[in-house]
mmCIF file of N, CA, C and O in Angstrom:
data_model
loop_
_atom_site.group_PDB
_atom_site.id
_atom_site.type_symbol
_atom_site.label_atom_id
_atom_site.label_comp_id
_atom_site.label_asym_id
_atom_site.label_seq_id
_atom_site.Cartn_x
_atom_site.Cartn_y
_atom_site.Cartn_z
ATOM 1 N N MET A 28 -68.294 -103.428 -93.804
ATOM 2 C CA MET A 28 -67.823 -102.207 -93.589
ATOM 3 C C MET A 28 -68.521 -101.271 -94.758
ATOM 4 O O MET A 28 -68.582 -101.630 -95.928
ATOM 5 N N SER A 29 -68.908 -100.068 -94.367
ATOM 6 C CA SER A 29 -69.524 -99.109 -95.222
ATOM 7 C C SER A 29 -68.577 -98.076 -95.642
ATOM 8 O O SER A 29 -67.714 -97.659 -94.868
ATOM 9 N N ASN A 30 -68.676 -97.795 -96.937
ATOM 10 C CA ASN A 30 -67.696 -96.605 -97.543
ATOM 11 C C ASN A 30 -68.498 -95.337 -97.643
ATOM 12 O O ASN A 30 -67.954 -94.393 -98.044
ATOM 13 N N ARG A 31 -69.777 -95.284 -97.174
ATOM 14 C CA ARG A 31 -70.409 -93.990 -97.243
ATOM 15 C C ARG A 31 -69.956 -93.050 -96.317
ATOM 16 O O ARG A 31 -69.513 -93.384 -95.206
ATOM 17 N N LYS A 32 -70.124 -91.689 -96.803
ATOM 18 C CA LYS A 32 -69.566 -90.590 -95.907
ATOM 19 C C LYS A 32 -70.349 -90.689 -94.597
ATOM 20 O O LYS A 32 -71.541 -90.761 -94.464
ATOM 21 N N GLY A 33 -69.592 -90.446 -93.399
ATOM 22 C CA GLY A 33 -70.156 -90.364 -92.116
ATOM 23 C C GLY A 33 -70.437 -91.721 -91.389
ATOM 24 O O GLY A 33 -70.894 -91.639 -90.271
ATOM 25 N N ALA A 34 -69.992 -92.750 -92.109
ATOM 26 C CA ALA A 34 -70.116 -94.090 -91.418
ATOM 27 C C ALA A 34 -69.221 -94.211 -90.171
ATOM 28 O O ALA A 34 -69.586 -95.034 -89.366
ATOM 29 N N TRP A 35 -68.114 -93.540 -90.125
ATOM 30 C CA TRP A 35 -67.216 -93.638 -88.964
ATOM 31 C C TRP A 35 -67.068 -92.288 -88.173
ATOM 32 O O TRP A 35 -66.106 -91.959 -87.641
ATOM 33 N N THR A 36 -68.178 -91.552 -88.127
ATOM 34 C CA THR A 36 -68.186 -90.182 -87.586
ATOM 35 C C THR A 36 -68.787 -90.321 -86.128
ATOM 36 O O THR A 36 -69.651 -91.202 -85.855
ATOM 37 N N GLY A 37 -68.351 -89.424 -85.222
ATOM 38 C CA GLY A 37 -68.985 -89.371 -83.935
ATOM 39 C C GLY A 37 -68.974 -90.667 -83.077
ATOM 40 O O GLY A 37 -67.967 -91.415 -83.165
ATOM 41 N N ALA A 38 -69.989 -91.153 -82.557
ATOM 42 C CA ALA A 38 -70.037 -92.282 -81.677
ATOM 43 C C ALA A 38 -69.860 -93.515 -82.449
ATOM 44 O O ALA A 38 -69.468 -94.698 -81.808
ATOM 45 N N LYS A 39 -69.920 -93.546 -83.779
ATOM 46 C CA LYS A 39 -69.644 -94.728 -84.614
ATOM 47 C C LYS A 39 -68.216 -95.002 -84.782
ATOM 48 O O LYS A 39 -67.857 -96.107 -85.176
ATOM 49 N N ASN A 40 -67.434 -94.020 -84.470
ATOM 50 C CA ASN A 40 -65.860 -94.108 -84.597
ATOM 51 C C ASN A 40 -65.374 -94.879 -83.418
ATOM 52 O O ASN A 40 -65.524 -94.478 -82.247
ATOM 53 N N PRO A 41 -64.521 -95.950 -83.522
ATOM 54 C CA PRO A 41 -63.997 -96.612 -82.364
ATOM 55 C C PRO A 41 -63.077 -95.718 -81.548
ATOM 56 O O PRO A 41 -62.855 -96.029 -80.463
ATOM 57 N N ARG A 42 -62.617 -94.510 -82.054
ATOM 58 C CA ARG A 42 -61.682 -93.672 -81.389
ATOM 59 C C ARG A 42 -62.620 -92.594 -80.596
ATOM 60 O O ARG A 42 -62.028 -91.829 -79.830
ATOM 61 N N TRP A 43 -63.876 -92.628 -80.720
ATOM 62 C CA TRP A 43 -64.626 -91.691 -80.115
ATOM 63 C C TRP A 43 -64.517 -91.581 -78.681
ATOM 64 O O TRP A 43 -64.652 -92.673 -77.922
ATOM 65 N N ASN A 44 -64.399 -90.452 -78.189
ATOM 66 C CA ASN A 44 -64.161 -90.253 -76.608
ATOM 67 C C ASN A 44 -65.260 -89.348 -75.945
ATOM 68 O O ASN A 44 -64.963 -88.453 -75.247
ATOM 69 N N ASN A 45 -66.522 -89.726 -76.376
ATOM 70 C CA ASN A 45 -67.620 -88.810 -75.989
ATOM 71 C C ASN A 45 -67.614 -87.348 -76.135
ATOM 72 O O ASN A 45 -67.881 -86.385 -75.391
ATOM 73 N N GLY A 46 -66.993 -86.963 -77.343
ATOM 74 C CA GLY A 46 -66.816 -85.565 -77.712
ATOM 75 C C GLY A 46 -65.875 -84.796 -76.912
ATOM 76 O O GLY A 46 -65.951 -83.588 -76.679
ATOM 77 N N ARG A 47 -64.777 -85.519 -76.476
ATOM 78 C CA ARG A 47 -63.793 -84.848 -75.524
ATOM 79 C C ARG A 47 -62.424 -85.307 -76.074
ATOM 80 O O ARG A 47 -62.161 -86.480 -76.274
ATOM 81 N N TYR A 48 -61.533 -84.321 -76.053
ATOM 82 C CA TYR A 48 -60.120 -84.743 -76.345
ATOM 83 C C TYR A 48 -59.049 -83.743 -75.796
ATOM 84 O O TYR A 48 -59.592 -82.506 -75.434
ATOM 85 N N THR A 49 -57.913 -84.041 -75.622
ATOM 86 C CA THR A 49 -56.870 -83.169 -75.036
ATOM 87 C C THR A 49 -55.782 -82.892 -75.960
ATOM 88 O O THR A 49 -55.264 -83.873 -76.688
ATOM 89 N N THR A 50 -55.426 -81.725 -76.191
ATOM 90 C CA THR A 50 -54.295 -81.352 -77.194
ATOM 91 C C THR A 50 -52.891 -81.664 -76.500
ATOM 92 O O THR A 50 -52.828 -81.904 -75.401
ATOM 93 N N ALA A 51 -52.006 -81.756 -77.353
ATOM 94 C CA ALA A 51 -50.551 -81.937 -76.928
ATOM 95 C C ALA A 51 -50.111 -80.890 -75.986
ATOM 96 O O ALA A 51 -49.335 -81.099 -75.092
ATOM 97 N N SER A 52 -50.744 -79.582 -76.063
ATOM 98 C CA SER A 52 -50.425 -78.509 -75.272
ATOM 99 C C SER A 52 -51.048 -78.619 -73.902
ATOM 100 O O SER A 52 -50.956 -77.748 -73.103
ATOM 101 N N GLY A 53 -52.113 -79.557 -73.820
ATOM 102 C CA GLY A 53 -52.737 -79.709 -72.536
ATOM 103 C C GLY A 53 -54.247 -79.123 -72.350
ATOM 104 O O GLY A 53 -54.721 -79.362 -71.275
ATOM 105 N N TYR A 54 -54.604 -78.549 -73.295
ATOM 106 C CA TYR A 54 -55.975 -77.918 -73.251
ATOM 107 C C TYR A 54 -57.000 -79.118 -73.524
ATOM 108 O O TYR A 54 -56.882 -79.892 -74.422
ATOM 109 N N VAL A 55 -58.148 -79.163 -72.864
ATOM 110 C CA VAL A 55 -59.273 -80.066 -73.021
ATOM 111 C C VAL A 55 -60.268 -79.382 -73.900
ATOM 112 O O VAL A 55 -60.777 -78.291 -73.630
ATOM 113 N N PHE A 56 -60.746 -80.100 -74.944
ATOM 114 C CA PHE A 56 -61.818 -79.594 -75.829
ATOM 115 C C PHE A 56 -62.996 -80.412 -75.588
ATOM 116 O O PHE A 56 -62.924 -81.786 -75.467
ATOM 117 N N ILE A 57 -64.256 -79.884 -75.783
ATOM 118 C CA ILE A 57 -65.392 -80.540 -75.474
ATOM 119 C C ILE A 57 -66.380 -80.233 -76.734
ATOM 120 O O ILE A 57 -66.382 -79.154 -77.210
ATOM 121 N N LYS A 58 -67.124 -81.198 -77.272
ATOM 122 C CA LYS A 58 -67.991 -81.065 -78.411
ATOM 123 C C LYS A 58 -69.245 -80.345 -78.001
ATOM 124 O O LYS A 58 -69.938 -80.922 -77.081
ATOM 125 N N ASP A 59 -69.589 -79.152 -78.353
ATOM 126 C CA ASP A 59 -70.710 -78.390 -78.091
ATOM 127 C C ASP A 59 -70.912 -77.411 -79.317
ATOM 128 O O ASP A 59 -70.722 -76.267 -79.162
ATOM 129 N N PRO A 60 -71.429 -78.110 -80.380
ATOM 130 C CA PRO A 60 -71.555 -77.138 -81.612
ATOM 131 C C PRO A 60 -72.625 -76.029 -81.480
ATOM 132 O O PRO A 60 -72.302 -74.910 -82.134
ATOM 133 N N ALA A 61 -73.398 -75.938 -80.418
ATOM 134 C CA ALA A 61 -74.445 -74.878 -80.351
ATOM 135 C C ALA A 61 -73.829 -73.684 -79.434
ATOM 136 O O ALA A 61 -74.421 -72.647 -79.495
ATOM 137 N N HIS A 62 -72.791 -73.876 -78.991
ATOM 138 C CA HIS A 62 -72.167 -72.807 -78.034
ATOM 139 C C HIS A 62 -71.555 -71.693 -78.972
ATOM 140 O O HIS A 62 -70.943 -71.980 -79.881
ATOM 141 N N PRO A 63 -71.747 -70.434 -78.585
ATOM 142 C CA PRO A 63 -71.284 -69.308 -79.400
ATOM 143 C C PRO A 63 -69.766 -69.226 -79.463
ATOM 144 O O PRO A 63 -69.227 -68.812 -80.526
ATOM 145 N N ASN A 64 -69.044 -69.870 -78.584
ATOM 146 C CA ASN A 64 -67.581 -69.910 -78.471
ATOM 147 C C ASN A 64 -66.964 -71.030 -79.109
ATOM 148 O O ASN A 64 -65.884 -71.185 -79.244
ATOM 149 N N ALA A 65 -67.864 -72.039 -79.750
ATOM 150 C CA ALA A 65 -67.302 -73.157 -80.372
ATOM 151 C C ALA A 65 -66.619 -72.799 -81.703
ATOM 152 O O ALA A 65 -67.010 -71.850 -82.378
ATOM 153 N N ASP A 66 -65.614 -73.732 -82.014
ATOM 154 C CA ASP A 66 -64.895 -73.503 -83.278
ATOM 155 C C ASP A 66 -65.799 -74.002 -84.475
ATOM 156 O O ASP A 66 -66.906 -74.502 -84.176
ATOM 157 N N ARG A 67 -65.218 -73.922 -85.727
ATOM 158 C CA ARG A 67 -66.112 -74.365 -86.820
ATOM 159 C C ARG A 67 -66.371 -75.868 -86.803
ATOM 160 O O ARG A 67 -67.301 -76.470 -87.436
ATOM 161 N N ARG A 68 -65.505 -76.669 -85.978
ATOM 162 C CA ARG A 68 -65.831 -78.142 -85.852
ATOM 163 C C ARG A 68 -66.774 -78.382 -84.766
ATOM 164 O O ARG A 68 -67.190 -79.589 -84.612
ATOM 165 N N GLY A 69 -67.173 -77.363 -83.942
ATOM 166 C CA GLY A 69 -68.157 -77.594 -82.906
ATOM 167 C C GLY A 69 -67.559 -77.814 -81.511
ATOM 168 O O GLY A 69 -68.221 -78.170 -80.645
ATOM 169 N N TYR A 70 -66.234 -77.669 -81.454
ATOM 170 C CA TYR A 70 -65.427 -77.940 -80.155
ATOM 171 C C TYR A 70 -65.135 -76.545 -79.573
ATOM 172 O O TYR A 70 -64.981 -75.499 -80.120
ATOM 173 N N ILE A 71 -65.194 -76.596 -78.238
ATOM 174 C CA ILE A 71 -64.878 -75.477 -77.385
ATOM 175 C C ILE A 71 -63.935 -75.864 -76.131
ATOM 176 O O ILE A 71 -64.096 -77.086 -75.797
ATOM 177 N N ARG A 72 -62.982 -75.069 -75.947
ATOM 178 C CA ARG A 72 -62.063 -75.438 -74.768
ATOM 179 C C ARG A 72 -62.928 -75.472 -73.450
ATOM 180 O O ARG A 72 -63.793 -74.607 -73.219
ATOM 181 N N GLU A 73 -62.613 -76.498 -72.668
ATOM 182 C CA GLU A 73 -63.430 -76.748 -71.570
ATOM 183 C C GLU A 73 -63.382 -75.626 -70.558
ATOM 184 O O GLU A 73 -64.419 -75.299 -69.971
ATOM 185 N N HIS A 74 -62.225 -75.057 -70.316
ATOM 186 C CA HIS A 74 -62.210 -73.861 -69.378
ATOM 187 C C HIS A 74 -63.086 -72.676 -69.774
ATOM 188 O O HIS A 74 -63.715 -72.080 -68.935
ATOM 189 N N VAL A 75 -63.154 -72.453 -71.147
ATOM 190 C CA VAL A 75 -64.185 -71.541 -71.580
ATOM 191 C C VAL A 75 -65.665 -71.887 -71.354
ATOM 192 O O VAL A 75 -66.369 -71.001 -70.992
ATOM 193 N N LEU A 76 -65.872 -73.123 -71.577
ATOM 194 C CA LEU A 76 -67.277 -73.628 -71.360
ATOM 195 C C LEU A 76 -67.680 -73.548 -69.900
ATOM 196 O O LEU A 76 -68.705 -73.074 -69.499
ATOM 197 N N VAL A 77 -66.779 -73.898 -69.017
ATOM 198 C CA VAL A 77 -66.926 -73.771 -67.572
ATOM 199 C C VAL A 77 -67.309 -72.376 -67.193
ATOM 200 O O VAL A 77 -68.253 -72.047 -66.483
ATOM 201 N N VAL A 78 -66.505 -71.333 -67.556
ATOM 202 C CA VAL A 78 -66.757 -69.992 -67.167
ATOM 203 C C VAL A 78 -67.852 -69.480 -67.879
ATOM 204 O O VAL A 78 -68.615 -68.702 -67.198
ATOM 205 N N SER A 79 -68.118 -69.860 -69.058
ATOM 206 C CA SER A 79 -69.331 -69.257 -69.858
ATOM 207 C C SER A 79 -70.559 -69.781 -69.057
ATOM 208 O O SER A 79 -71.475 -68.918 -68.895
ATOM 209 N N ARG A 80 -70.700 -70.946 -68.574
ATOM 210 C CA ARG A 80 -71.790 -71.410 -67.826
ATOM 211 C C ARG A 80 -71.916 -70.731 -66.454
ATOM 212 O O ARG A 80 -73.069 -70.360 -65.990
ATOM 213 N N MET A 81 -70.776 -70.336 -65.873
ATOM 214 C CA MET A 81 -70.683 -69.775 -64.576
ATOM 215 C C MET A 81 -71.383 -68.255 -64.708
ATOM 216 O O MET A 81 -72.128 -67.874 -63.851
ATOM 217 N N LEU A 82 -70.839 -67.636 -65.780
ATOM 218 C CA LEU A 82 -71.328 -66.285 -66.011
ATOM 219 C C LEU A 82 -72.693 -66.175 -66.574
ATOM 220 O O LEU A 82 -73.299 -65.148 -66.544
ATOM 221 N N GLY A 83 -73.232 -67.201 -67.229
ATOM 222 C CA GLY A 83 -74.523 -67.266 -68.018
ATOM 223 C C GLY A 83 -74.446 -66.582 -69.198
ATOM 224 O O GLY A 83 -75.368 -66.031 -69.757
ATOM 225 N N ARG A 84 -73.205 -66.462 -69.876
ATOM 226 C CA ARG A 84 -73.041 -65.677 -71.150
ATOM 227 C C ARG A 84 -71.652 -66.371 -71.875
ATOM 228 O O ARG A 84 -70.996 -66.801 -71.113
ATOM 229 N N SER A 85 -71.609 -66.034 -73.138
ATOM 230 C CA SER A 85 -70.469 -66.434 -73.803
ATOM 231 C C SER A 85 -69.260 -65.441 -73.498
ATOM 232 O O SER A 85 -69.503 -64.373 -72.972
ATOM 233 N N ILE A 86 -67.967 -65.913 -73.713
ATOM 234 C CA ILE A 86 -66.912 -65.107 -73.503
ATOM 235 C C ILE A 86 -66.775 -64.214 -74.715
ATOM 236 O O ILE A 86 -66.821 -64.538 -75.869
ATOM 237 N N LYS A 87 -66.417 -62.900 -74.355
ATOM 238 C CA LYS A 87 -66.367 -61.802 -75.393
ATOM 239 C C LYS A 87 -64.971 -61.935 -76.137
ATOM 240 O O LYS A 87 -64.015 -62.498 -75.535
ATOM 241 N N PRO A 88 -64.831 -61.440 -77.309
ATOM 242 C CA PRO A 88 -63.612 -61.476 -78.118
ATOM 243 C C PRO A 88 -62.361 -60.875 -77.362
ATOM 244 O O PRO A 88 -61.259 -61.264 -77.491
ATOM 245 N N ASN A 89 -62.687 -59.923 -76.585
ATOM 246 C CA ASN A 89 -61.524 -59.179 -75.844
ATOM 247 C C ASN A 89 -61.262 -59.931 -74.481
ATOM 248 O O ASN A 89 -60.435 -59.350 -73.674
ATOM 249 N N GLU A 90 -61.925 -61.074 -74.208
ATOM 250 C CA GLU A 90 -61.675 -61.722 -72.889
ATOM 251 C C GLU A 90 -60.974 -62.980 -73.015
ATOM 252 O O GLU A 90 -61.132 -63.631 -74.001
ATOM 253 N N VAL A 91 -60.226 -63.548 -72.077
ATOM 254 C CA VAL A 91 -59.623 -64.807 -71.961
ATOM 255 C C VAL A 91 -59.865 -65.441 -70.614
ATOM 256 O O VAL A 91 -60.089 -64.660 -69.741
ATOM 257 N N VAL A 92 -59.854 -66.760 -70.598
ATOM 258 C CA VAL A 92 -60.000 -67.443 -69.359
ATOM 259 C C VAL A 92 -58.625 -67.815 -68.871
ATOM 260 O O VAL A 92 -57.949 -68.587 -69.665
ATOM 261 N N HIS A 93 -58.186 -67.428 -67.699
ATOM 262 C CA HIS A 93 -56.800 -67.709 -67.213
ATOM 263 C C HIS A 93 -56.924 -68.798 -66.117
ATOM 264 O O HIS A 93 -57.794 -68.811 -65.292
ATOM 265 N N HIS A 94 -55.895 -69.735 -66.465
ATOM 266 C CA HIS A 94 -55.750 -70.766 -65.297
ATOM 267 C C HIS A 94 -54.916 -70.173 -64.223
ATOM 268 O O HIS A 94 -53.668 -69.916 -64.410
ATOM 269 N N ILE A 95 -55.442 -69.977 -62.999
ATOM 270 C CA ILE A 95 -54.766 -69.335 -61.926
ATOM 271 C C ILE A 95 -53.497 -70.097 -61.564
ATOM 272 O O ILE A 95 -52.407 -69.494 -61.407
ATOM 273 N N ASN A 96 -53.507 -71.479 -61.594
ATOM 274 C CA ASN A 96 -52.406 -72.287 -61.081
ATOM 275 C C ASN A 96 -51.556 -72.613 -62.386
ATOM 276 O O ASN A 96 -50.554 -73.412 -62.175
ATOM 277 N N GLY A 97 -51.798 -72.346 -63.460
ATOM 278 C CA GLY A 97 -51.103 -72.458 -64.755
ATOM 279 C C GLY A 97 -51.162 -73.935 -65.293
ATOM 280 O O GLY A 97 -50.594 -74.209 -66.474
ATOM 281 N N ILE A 98 -52.115 -74.692 -64.662
ATOM 282 C CA ILE A 98 -52.314 -76.133 -65.383
ATOM 283 C C ILE A 98 -53.430 -76.110 -66.110
ATOM 284 O O ILE A 98 -54.535 -75.849 -65.784
ATOM 285 N N ARG A 99 -53.229 -76.272 -67.483
ATOM 286 C CA ARG A 99 -54.201 -76.180 -68.421
ATOM 287 C C ARG A 99 -55.407 -77.087 -68.528
ATOM 288 O O ARG A 99 -56.312 -76.752 -69.132
ATOM 289 N N ASN A 100 -55.187 -78.213 -67.832
ATOM 290 C CA ASN A 100 -56.368 -79.085 -67.760
ATOM 291 C C ASN A 100 -57.076 -79.152 -66.392
ATOM 292 O O ASN A 100 -57.915 -80.047 -66.145
ATOM 293 N N ASP A 101 -56.629 -78.295 -65.529
ATOM 294 C CA ASP A 101 -57.348 -78.093 -64.291
ATOM 295 C C ASP A 101 -58.524 -76.958 -64.369
ATOM 296 O O ASP A 101 -58.243 -75.786 -64.282
ATOM 297 N N ASN A 102 -59.663 -77.511 -64.754
ATOM 298 C CA ASN A 102 -60.717 -76.660 -65.190
ATOM 299 C C ASN A 102 -61.877 -76.478 -64.053
ATOM 300 O O ASN A 102 -62.989 -76.202 -64.447
ATOM 301 N N ARG A 103 -61.469 -76.668 -62.815
ATOM 302 C CA ARG A 103 -62.353 -76.379 -61.761
ATOM 303 C C ARG A 103 -62.609 -74.829 -61.734
ATOM 304 O O ARG A 103 -61.800 -73.977 -61.933
ATOM 305 N N PRO A 104 -63.806 -74.510 -61.413
ATOM 306 C CA PRO A 104 -64.336 -73.073 -61.435
ATOM 307 C C PRO A 104 -63.374 -72.217 -60.553
ATOM 308 O O PRO A 104 -63.103 -71.109 -60.968
ATOM 309 N N GLU A 105 -62.934 -72.670 -59.368
ATOM 310 C CA GLU A 105 -62.078 -71.924 -58.525
ATOM 311 C C GLU A 105 -60.712 -71.696 -59.104
ATOM 312 O O GLU A 105 -59.997 -70.827 -58.487
ATOM 313 N N ASN A 106 -60.277 -72.320 -60.094
ATOM 314 C CA ASN A 106 -58.999 -72.216 -60.697
ATOM 315 C C ASN A 106 -59.082 -71.243 -61.939
ATOM 316 O O ASN A 106 -58.086 -71.040 -62.649
ATOM 317 N N LEU A 107 -60.294 -70.858 -62.390
ATOM 318 C CA LEU A 107 -60.476 -70.025 -63.537
ATOM 319 C C LEU A 107 -60.823 -68.552 -63.262
ATOM 320 O O LEU A 107 -61.517 -68.287 -62.320
ATOM 321 N N GLN A 108 -60.193 -67.751 -64.152
ATOM 322 C CA GLN A 108 -60.378 -66.227 -63.935
ATOM 323 C C GLN A 108 -60.559 -65.644 -65.256
ATOM 324 O O GLN A 108 -59.896 -65.765 -66.168
ATOM 325 N N VAL A 109 -61.707 -64.843 -65.515
ATOM 326 C CA VAL A 109 -61.800 -64.081 -66.755
ATOM 327 C C VAL A 109 -60.929 -62.880 -66.704
ATOM 328 O O VAL A 109 -60.954 -62.136 -65.665
ATOM 329 N N MET A 110 -60.280 -62.502 -67.704
ATOM 330 C CA MET A 110 -59.386 -61.371 -67.758
ATOM 331 C C MET A 110 -59.526 -60.778 -69.187
ATOM 332 O O MET A 110 -59.807 -61.504 -70.149
ATOM 333 N N GLN A 111 -59.227 -59.501 -69.177
ATOM 334 C CA GLN A 111 -59.125 -58.755 -70.465
ATOM 335 C C GLN A 111 -57.842 -59.441 -71.170
ATOM 336 O O GLN A 111 -56.805 -59.606 -70.543
ATOM 337 N N ARG A 112 -57.898 -59.426 -72.502
ATOM 338 C CA ARG A 112 -56.799 -60.132 -73.241
ATOM 339 C C ARG A 112 -55.436 -59.398 -72.936
ATOM 340 O O ARG A 112 -54.490 -59.896 -72.740
ATOM 341 N N SER A 113 -55.534 -57.932 -72.809
ATOM 342 C CA SER A 113 -54.258 -57.284 -72.616
ATOM 343 C C SER A 113 -53.768 -57.538 -71.341
ATOM 344 O O SER A 113 -52.540 -57.640 -71.098
ATOM 345 N N ASP A 114 -54.665 -57.624 -70.273
ATOM 346 C CA ASP A 114 -54.104 -57.866 -68.881
ATOM 347 C C ASP A 114 -53.644 -59.338 -68.864
ATOM 348 O O ASP A 114 -52.598 -59.458 -68.065
ATOM 349 N N HIS A 115 -54.123 -60.199 -69.540
ATOM 350 C CA HIS A 115 -53.705 -61.551 -69.584
ATOM 351 C C HIS A 115 -52.240 -61.804 -70.165
ATOM 352 O O HIS A 115 -51.368 -62.362 -69.649
ATOM 353 N N ASN A 116 -52.059 -60.937 -71.262
ATOM 354 C CA ASN A 116 -50.729 -60.848 -71.859
ATOM 355 C C ASN A 116 -49.652 -60.296 -70.942
ATOM 356 O O ASN A 116 -48.637 -60.861 -70.925
ATOM 357 N N SER A 117 -50.004 -59.314 -70.295
ATOM 358 C CA SER A 117 -49.147 -58.751 -69.304
ATOM 359 C C SER A 117 -48.765 -59.708 -68.212
ATOM 360 O O SER A 117 -47.571 -59.730 -67.748
ATOM 361 N N GLU A 118 -49.784 -60.391 -67.654
ATOM 362 C CA GLU A 118 -49.602 -61.334 -66.661
ATOM 363 C C GLU A 118 -48.535 -62.409 -67.077
ATOM 364 O O GLU A 118 -47.685 -62.735 -66.242
ATOM 365 N N HIS A 119 -48.627 -62.859 -68.279
ATOM 366 C CA HIS A 119 -47.804 -63.999 -68.709
ATOM 367 C C HIS A 119 -46.364 -63.458 -69.146
ATOM 368 O O HIS A 119 -45.573 -64.292 -69.380
ATOM 369 N N HIS A 120 -46.285 -62.184 -69.296
ATOM 370 C CA HIS A 120 -44.961 -61.589 -69.779
ATOM 371 C C HIS A 120 -44.294 -60.820 -68.807
ATOM 372 O O HIS A 120 -43.215 -60.158 -69.067
ATOM 373 N N LYS A 121 -44.681 -60.793 -67.548
ATOM 374 C CA LYS A 121 -43.901 -60.143 -66.398
ATOM 375 C C LYS A 121 -42.488 -60.716 -66.325
ATOM 376 O O LYS A 121 -42.355 -61.978 -66.225
ATOM 377 N N GLY A 122 -41.542 -59.833 -66.216
ATOM 378 C CA GLY A 122 -40.220 -60.307 -66.009
ATOM 379 C C GLY A 122 -39.509 -60.852 -67.264
ATOM 380 O O GLY A 122 -38.372 -61.200 -67.268
ATOM 381 N N LEU A 123 -40.202 -60.845 -68.457
ATOM 382 C CA LEU A 123 -39.527 -61.484 -69.604
ATOM 383 C C LEU A 123 -38.890 -60.471 -70.426
ATOM 384 O O LEU A 123 -38.150 -60.634 -71.214
ATOM 385 N N MET A 124 -39.164 -59.066 -70.226
ATOM 386 C CA MET A 124 -38.546 -57.980 -70.949
ATOM 387 C C MET A 124 -37.017 -57.906 -70.471
ATOM 388 O O MET A 124 -36.738 -57.875 -69.264
ATOM 389 N N LYS A 125 -36.230 -57.595 -71.425
ATOM 390 C CA LYS A 125 -34.826 -57.349 -71.063
ATOM 391 C C LYS A 125 -34.588 -55.929 -70.695
ATOM 392 O O LYS A 125 -35.102 -55.006 -71.349
ATOM 393 N N PRO A 126 -33.763 -55.659 -69.671
ATOM 394 C CA PRO A 126 -33.477 -54.326 -69.287
ATOM 395 C C PRO A 126 -32.716 -53.654 -70.369
ATOM 396 O O PRO A 126 -32.048 -54.224 -71.111
ATOM 397 N N ASN A 127 -32.787 -52.356 -70.238
ATOM 398 C CA ASN A 127 -32.054 -51.523 -71.392
ATOM 399 C C ASN A 127 -30.718 -51.683 -71.041
ATOM 400 O O ASN A 127 -30.219 -51.625 -70.102
ATOM 401 N N SER A 128 -29.927 -52.018 -72.140
ATOM 402 C CA SER A 128 -28.381 -52.062 -72.053
ATOM 403 C C SER A 128 -27.746 -50.703 -72.170
ATOM 404 O O SER A 128 -28.311 -49.874 -72.994
ATOM 405 N N LEU A 129 -26.646 -50.520 -71.654
ATOM 406 C CA LEU A 129 -25.890 -49.194 -71.713
ATOM 407 C C LEU A 129 -25.087 -49.256 -73.015
ATOM 408 O O LEU A 129 -24.419 -50.046 -73.487
#
């Protein structure tokens, strides 16, 4: 076994899953370091990647990709919708506000 840095990175690591992982909250991440929406580790949420490819551009900072059916790992194009961040927040908070009490 080698102790040099990088000996167990990427495909050399036995836990490597082809640059794909799912978070505890259900989002799927894909390794794509060249994508403008990738994080500093080079991963991008799969639903953002799918919509970005459909649109032919990266997702803007004021945009979010919404899962229509609410299932976070259902990244089929027909289940994804680009929304303004403010509209998305309103969509998820409908009915959560408490009515004014007397």
